[in-house]
Amino acid sequence: MNLPMVNENGYYEIRLESIGGLGANLCGKMLGELGAVYMGLNSASFSSYGSEKRGSPVKAYIRWCSDSIDIGINSPVENPHILGLFHEAMIGKMSVTAGVTEDTKVIINTASSPDDMRQRLKLYGGEIFCVDALKIAMESKTRINMVILGAIAKASGFIPLDMTVDMVANTIGKKYPELIKNNIEGVKRGYNETVSKFFEADGKYEKVDYEEVKNRWGYDNAPVGGINTRFGSTVSNDLSASREGYIPLFIQEKCINCGLCDTTCPDMVFQFKPGEYKGKPAMVNSGLDYHHCKGCLRCVEVCPTKALVAGNEREHSNPKWFVRNKDLIAEHMEFEDTGANSWVTSDSYMDERRIDGGIV
Ligand code: SF4
Ligand code: SF4
């Protein structure tokens, strides 16, 4: 197969930006296999990730070239022909669009339009492809990476859908034959339900160069005291970028205050307070502080009364939730679509302790 465009080294390059748990690493490996085994190209794929835990940043790199050229480098992809963004919460927190040029096709998992996304990404130029991968994955009972794979095939303009489907069927089918149908549906829907728009580099936003070294801290540029100010740390107090699109919703009327959620939650999200239950003094579950929630949904699994249910974060992202004001929280306690009344409490005991000068 002939590649439609290549860089000065003869490579067609793809970069995937994601967080651990969304399957970008596997998606990268599958694209590597697609190039080498199915498209007759020389192909390389590798990923870069830290502690291999859910929610931590992951990058996957794929290089393709004609079989007459050797792939002699294994450095990160700086100016990708295709950039896949698995999670829109990363926008503004990491320079995920660094190195994008007018020739880049940017695929993003979002329910928003390409115009909205250009503004949010402050994208210099290029073609934006939007696909609601989370919704499709939930409906098709597949994973986000399969939907993004289909969207990449569509955006490329040269990767045949049937070849992509064959590769998925053969790869997944070896180990999990029962998952083939749903995964293929995810790939096909990603291909067919992606919407796109091209934006010229009109000077509205600046080009951002890819400079890995800028993101590193050393003795001369680390914050005072060596604190970690990035999202997810105790300083920024925001785990939203670690979530995969799901949040637990709390239906207080069903809660029996058993405390199983609190015992299970690894991040102290539940706020129990002295109160009254069935006419007796008790510690009462008064809600969740989403600042600390990483969306693992373990609490949903253990709740014996279904007082906790899984929700699509996008459908419950009223910014007023995140205002630390009791009156506003009271206004937003009713959510008719699920019957859940989850909110961000203004009085997280972790915060109180911080304000009081730390845990004593
Ligand atoms: S596990 Fe369910 S019922 Fe028990 S305290 Fe938590 S939300 Fe309430
Ligand atoms: S999903 Fe539930 S268990 Fe997981 S971090 Fe959030 S509140 Fe805790």
Coordinates of C-alpha atoms and ligand atoms in Angstrom, one line a residue:
M1 CA 0.0 0.0 0.0
N2 CA 1.2 3.5 -0.8
L3 CA 1.1 6.1 1.9
P4 CA -0.6 9.4 0.9
M5 CA 1.9 11.6 2.7
V6 CA 5.2 11.1 4.6
N7 CA 7.7 13.3 6.4
E8 CA 11.3 14.0 5.3
N9 CA 12.4 10.6 6.6
G10 CA 9.7 8.8 4.6
Y11 CA 7.5 8.0 7.7
Y12 CA 3.8 8.4 8.3
E13 CA 3.4 9.0 12.0
I14 CA 0.7 8.7 14.6
R15 CA 0.6 9.8 18.2
L16 CA -2.0 8.8 20.8
E17 CA -2.5 10.8 23.9
S18 CA -4.4 9.2 26.7
I19 CA -4.6 8.2 30.3
G20 CA -4.0 4.7 31.7
G21 CA -7.1 2.5 31.4
L22 CA -8.6 3.7 28.1
G23 CA -6.6 1.2 26.0
A24 CA -4.3 3.6 24.0
N25 CA -1.4 1.2 24.4
L26 CA -3.3 -1.7 22.9
C27 CA -4.7 0.6 20.2
G28 CA -1.1 1.6 19.3
K29 CA 0.0 -2.0 19.1
M30 CA -3.0 -2.9 16.9
L31 CA -2.1 0.0 14.6
G32 CA 1.5 -1.3 14.4
E33 CA 0.1 -4.7 13.5
L34 CA -2.3 -3.2 11.0
G35 CA 0.6 -1.5 9.2
A36 CA 3.0 -4.5 9.1
V37 CA 0.7 -7.5 8.7
Y38 CA -2.3 -6.1 6.8
M39 CA -1.0 -3.1 4.8
G40 CA 2.4 -4.4 3.8
L41 CA 4.3 -1.6 5.3
N42 CA 7.3 -1.4 7.6
S43 CA 5.9 -0.5 11.0
A44 CA 6.9 0.3 14.6
S45 CA 4.8 1.0 17.6
F46 CA 5.7 1.7 21.2
S47 CA 4.2 3.5 24.2
S48 CA 5.5 5.7 27.0
Y49 CA 3.9 5.6 30.4
G50 CA 4.9 5.9 34.0
S51 CA 3.6 3.9 36.8
E52 CA 1.2 1.8 34.7
K53 CA -1.8 2.7 36.8
R54 CA -5.2 3.9 35.7
G55 CA -5.4 7.6 35.3
S56 CA -1.7 8.3 34.6
P57 CA -0.7 9.9 31.3
V58 CA 0.1 7.5 28.4
K59 CA 1.4 8.3 25.0
A60 CA 1.6 5.7 22.1
Y61 CA 3.6 6.3 19.0
I62 CA 3.2 4.5 15.6
R63 CA 5.5 4.9 12.5
W64 CA 4.7 3.4 9.1
C65 CA 6.8 3.6 5.9
S66 CA 7.3 1.8 2.7
D67 CA 8.9 -1.7 2.9
S68 CA 11.9 -0.3 1.1
I69 CA 12.9 2.0 4.0
D70 CA 14.1 0.9 7.4
I71 CA 12.7 2.5 10.5
G72 CA 15.9 3.6 12.2
I73 CA 14.6 5.7 15.0
N74 CA 12.5 5.1 18.1
S75 CA 12.0 8.6 19.4
P76 CA 8.6 10.1 20.2
V77 CA 6.5 11.3 17.3
E78 CA 6.7 15.1 17.4
N79 CA 4.7 16.2 14.3
P80 CA 2.1 13.6 13.9
H81 CA 0.0 13.1 10.7
I82 CA -2.7 11.7 13.0
L83 CA -3.1 12.7 16.7
G84 CA -5.6 10.7 18.7
L85 CA -6.9 12.3 22.0
F86 CA -8.6 9.7 24.1
H87 CA -9.8 12.0 26.9
E88 CA -10.9 15.7 26.7
A89 CA -10.2 16.3 30.4
M90 CA -6.5 16.4 29.5
I91 CA -7.0 19.6 27.5
G92 CA -5.3 22.5 29.2
K93 CA -3.6 20.3 31.7
M94 CA -1.0 18.8 29.4
S95 CA 0.3 20.0 26.0
V96 CA -1.5 17.2 24.1
T97 CA -1.6 19.2 20.8
A98 CA 2.1 20.1 20.8
G99 CA 3.7 19.6 17.4
V100 CA 0.4 19.7 15.5
T101 CA 0.7 21.2 12.0
E102 CA -1.8 22.1 9.3
D103 CA -1.4 18.6 7.9
T104 CA -2.4 16.9 11.2
K105 CA -5.7 15.2 11.6
V106 CA -6.8 15.5 15.2
I107 CA -9.2 12.8 16.5
I108 CA -10.9 13.5 19.8
N109 CA -13.2 11.6 22.0
T110 CA -15.9 14.2 22.7
A111 CA -19.6 15.0 22.3
S112 CA -18.7 18.6 21.2
S113 CA -18.4 19.9 17.6
P114 CA -15.2 20.5 15.7
D115 CA -15.7 24.3 16.1
D116 CA -16.0 24.0 19.9
M117 CA -13.0 21.7 20.0
R118 CA -10.8 24.0 18.0
Q119 CA -11.5 26.8 20.5
R120 CA -10.9 24.6 23.5
L121 CA -7.8 23.0 22.1
K122 CA -6.6 26.4 20.8
L123 CA -5.5 24.5 17.8
Y124 CA -3.1 26.2 15.3
G125 CA -4.7 24.5 12.3
G126 CA -5.5 21.1 10.9
E127 CA -8.5 18.9 10.6
I128 CA -10.5 18.0 13.7
F129 CA -12.5 14.7 13.8
C130 CA -15.0 14.5 16.7
V131 CA -16.4 11.1 17.9
D132 CA -18.4 10.5 21.0
A133 CA -16.3 7.4 21.8
L134 CA -17.5 7.1 25.4
K135 CA -21.2 7.0 24.4
I136 CA -20.6 4.6 21.6
A137 CA -18.5 2.4 23.9
M138 CA -21.2 2.3 26.5
E139 CA -24.0 1.5 24.0
S140 CA -22.0 -1.1 22.0
K141 CA -20.5 -2.6 25.2
T142 CA -17.0 -2.2 23.8
R143 CA -14.0 0.0 24.8
I144 CA -13.1 3.5 23.8
N145 CA -10.0 2.3 22.0
M146 CA -12.0 0.3 19.5
V147 CA -14.1 3.4 18.6
I148 CA -11.0 5.6 18.3
L149 CA -9.4 2.9 16.1
G150 CA -12.4 3.2 13.7
A151 CA -12.2 7.0 13.8
I152 CA -8.5 6.8 12.9
A153 CA -9.2 4.6 9.9
K154 CA -11.8 7.1 8.8
A155 CA -9.6 10.2 9.4
S156 CA -6.6 8.7 7.6
G157 CA -8.5 8.5 4.3
F158 CA -6.6 5.4 3.3
I159 CA -6.9 2.7 6.0
P160 CA -9.7 0.4 4.7
L161 CA -12.5 -0.3 7.3
D162 CA -12.7 -4.0 6.3
M163 CA -9.0 -4.4 6.9
T164 CA -9.3 -2.8 10.3
V165 CA -12.2 -5.0 11.2
D166 CA -10.3 -8.2 10.1
M167 CA -7.3 -7.2 12.2
V168 CA -9.6 -6.6 15.3
A169 CA -11.4 -9.9 14.7
N170 CA -8.1 -11.9 14.4
T171 CA -6.3 -10.2 17.3
I172 CA -9.2 -10.1 19.8
G173 CA -10.6 -13.4 18.6
K174 CA -7.5 -15.4 19.6
K175 CA -8.1 -14.7 23.3
Y176 CA -11.6 -13.5 23.6
P177 CA -13.9 -14.8 20.8
E178 CA -17.0 -13.7 22.7
L179 CA -15.9 -10.0 22.5
I180 CA -15.4 -9.9 18.7
K181 CA -19.0 -8.8 17.8
N182 CA -19.1 -5.8 20.2
N183 CA -15.6 -4.7 19.4
I184 CA -16.3 -4.8 15.6
E185 CA -19.5 -2.8 16.2
G186 CA -17.4 -0.2 18.1
V187 CA -14.9 0.1 15.3
K188 CA -17.6 0.5 12.7
R189 CA -19.5 3.1 14.6
G190 CA -16.3 5.0 15.3
Y191 CA -15.7 5.0 11.5
N192 CA -19.2 6.0 10.6
E193 CA -20.1 8.4 13.3
T194 CA -17.0 10.7 13.2
V195 CA -17.7 14.3 12.1
S196 CA -14.9 16.5 10.8
K197 CA -13.9 20.0 9.8
F198 CA -10.7 21.5 8.4
F199 CA -9.3 24.7 9.9
E200 CA -6.6 26.7 8.1
A201 CA -3.7 28.1 10.2
D202 CA -5.3 31.5 10.2
G203 CA -3.2 33.0 13.0
K204 CA -5.9 32.7 15.6
Y205 CA -3.9 30.4 17.7
E206 CA -0.1 30.0 18.0
K207 CA 1.7 26.9 16.8
V208 CA 3.0 24.9 19.8
D209 CA 6.3 23.1 19.3
Y210 CA 6.9 19.6 20.7
E211 CA 9.5 19.9 23.4
E212 CA 9.6 17.0 25.7
V213 CA 12.3 18.6 27.8
K214 CA 10.0 21.5 28.7
N215 CA 7.9 19.1 30.7
R216 CA 10.7 17.8 32.9
W217 CA 11.7 19.2 36.2
G218 CA 15.2 19.3 37.5
Y219 CA 17.2 21.0 40.2
D220 CA 16.9 24.5 38.6
N221 CA 13.2 24.5 37.6
A222 CA 11.4 22.3 40.2
P223 CA 8.8 24.2 42.4
V224 CA 10.0 25.2 45.8
G225 CA 10.0 22.3 48.2
G226 CA 9.8 19.8 45.4
I227 CA 6.0 19.7 45.5
N228 CA 4.0 18.2 42.7
T229 CA 1.6 20.9 41.4
R230 CA 0.2 18.8 38.6
F231 CA -3.4 17.6 38.4
G232 CA -4.1 14.6 40.6
S233 CA -1.6 15.8 43.2
T234 CA -2.6 16.9 46.7
V235 CA -1.9 20.5 45.7
S236 CA -4.2 20.8 42.7
N237 CA -6.8 18.6 44.4
D238 CA -8.4 17.6 41.1
L239 CA -8.6 14.0 39.9
S240 CA -11.0 14.8 37.0
A241 CA -8.4 13.9 34.4
S242 CA -8.0 10.5 35.8
R243 CA -11.6 9.6 35.3
E244 CA -12.5 7.6 32.2
G245 CA -15.8 9.2 31.7
Y246 CA -17.8 7.6 34.4
I247 CA -18.7 8.9 37.9
P248 CA -20.7 7.3 40.7
L249 CA -24.0 9.0 41.4
F250 CA -25.5 9.0 44.9
I251 CA -29.2 8.4 45.5
Q252 CA -29.5 9.4 49.2
E253 CA -33.0 7.9 49.7
K254 CA -31.7 4.4 49.1
C255 CA -28.7 4.7 51.4
I256 CA -28.7 2.7 54.6
N257 CA -25.4 4.3 55.8
C258 CA -23.7 1.0 56.0
G259 CA -20.3 2.6 55.1
L260 CA -19.2 -0.1 52.6
C261 CA -18.6 2.6 50.0
D262 CA -16.3 4.5 52.4
T263 CA -14.4 1.4 53.3
T264 CA -13.9 0.5 49.7
C265 CA -13.1 3.9 48.2
P266 CA -9.4 4.3 47.9
D267 CA -9.6 8.1 47.7
M268 CA -11.7 9.1 50.7
V269 CA -14.5 10.6 48.5
F270 CA -17.4 9.9 50.8
Q271 CA -18.4 12.5 53.4
F272 CA -19.9 10.9 56.5
K273 CA -21.2 13.2 59.3
P274 CA -22.8 12.8 62.6
G275 CA -26.6 12.8 62.1
E276 CA -29.7 10.7 62.5
Y277 CA -30.8 7.5 60.8
K278 CA -34.0 5.7 61.6
G279 CA -34.5 7.9 64.7
K280 CA -31.1 7.1 66.2
P281 CA -27.8 9.1 66.2
A282 CA -25.6 7.7 63.4
M283 CA -22.9 8.7 61.0
V284 CA -24.8 9.7 57.8
N285 CA -23.5 9.5 54.3
S286 CA -23.8 13.1 53.1
G287 CA -22.4 12.8 49.6
L288 CA -19.3 12.7 47.5
D289 CA -16.5 15.1 47.0
Y290 CA -15.7 14.6 43.3
H291 CA -12.5 16.5 43.5
H292 CA -11.0 13.3 44.9
C293 CA -12.9 10.7 42.8
K294 CA -11.0 8.9 40.1
G295 CA -14.1 7.2 38.7
C296 CA -13.1 3.6 39.4
L297 CA -16.7 2.7 40.3
R298 CA -15.7 0.2 43.0
C299 CA -18.2 1.9 45.3
V300 CA -21.0 1.2 42.8
E301 CA -20.0 -2.5 42.9
V302 CA -20.1 -2.8 46.6
C303 CA -23.2 -0.7 47.5
P304 CA -25.9 -3.3 48.6
T305 CA -28.9 -1.1 48.0
K306 CA -28.0 0.5 44.6
A307 CA -27.7 3.9 46.3
L308 CA -24.7 4.4 44.0
V309 CA -25.1 4.0 40.3
A310 CA -22.7 4.6 37.4
G311 CA -23.3 7.8 35.4
N312 CA -21.8 9.3 32.3
E313 CA -19.8 12.3 33.6
R314 CA -20.5 14.3 30.5
E315 CA -24.2 14.2 31.4
H316 CA -23.5 15.5 34.9
S317 CA -20.9 18.1 34.4
N318 CA -22.9 21.1 35.5
P319 CA -20.0 23.5 36.5
K320 CA -22.1 24.7 39.4
W321 CA -21.4 21.4 41.1
F322 CA -17.9 22.5 41.4
V323 CA -18.8 25.7 43.2
R324 CA -18.0 25.4 46.9
N325 CA -21.2 27.0 48.1
K326 CA -23.8 25.2 50.1
D327 CA -26.8 27.2 48.7
L328 CA -25.8 26.3 45.1
I329 CA -25.3 22.7 46.1
A330 CA -28.8 22.6 47.5
E331 CA -30.2 24.0 44.3
H332 CA -28.6 21.1 42.3
M333 CA -29.6 18.2 44.5
E334 CA -32.2 16.9 42.1
F335 CA -31.2 15.3 38.8
E336 CA -34.3 14.0 37.1
D337 CA -32.6 11.9 34.4
T338 CA -31.2 9.4 37.0
G339 CA -32.9 10.3 40.2
A340 CA -29.5 10.7 41.7
N341 CA -28.5 13.7 43.8
S342 CA -24.8 13.6 43.7
W343 CA -22.9 16.8 44.3
V344 CA -19.5 18.2 45.3
T345 CA -19.7 18.9 49.0
S346 CA -18.4 22.2 50.2
D347 CA -17.2 20.7 53.4
S348 CA -14.9 17.8 52.5
Y349 CA -13.2 16.8 55.7
M350 CA -10.0 16.4 53.9
D351 CA -10.2 20.1 52.9
E352 CA -11.2 21.1 56.5
R353 CA -8.1 19.4 57.8
R354 CA -6.0 21.1 55.2
I355 CA -7.5 24.5 56.2
D356 CA -7.0 23.6 59.8
G357 CA -3.3 23.1 59.1
G358 CA -3.2 19.4 58.2
I359 CA -4.0 16.1 59.8
V360 CA -3.1 16.0 63.5
Ligands
SF4_1 S1 -22.5 1.5 50.4 FE1 -24.4 2.3 49.6 S2 -25.9 2.1 51.2 FE2 -23.8 1.8 52.1 S3 -23.3 3.9 52.9 FE3 -22.5 3.7 50.8 S4 -24.1 4.5 49.5 FE4 -25.0 4.1 51.5
SF4_2 S1 -15.6 5.8 41.9 FE1 -16.2 5.4 44.0 S2 -14.6 4.1 44.9 FE2 -13.8 5.0 43.0 S3 -12.7 6.9 43.7 FE3 -14.8 7.5 43.1 S4 -16.0 7.4 45.0 FE4 -14.1 6.3 45.4

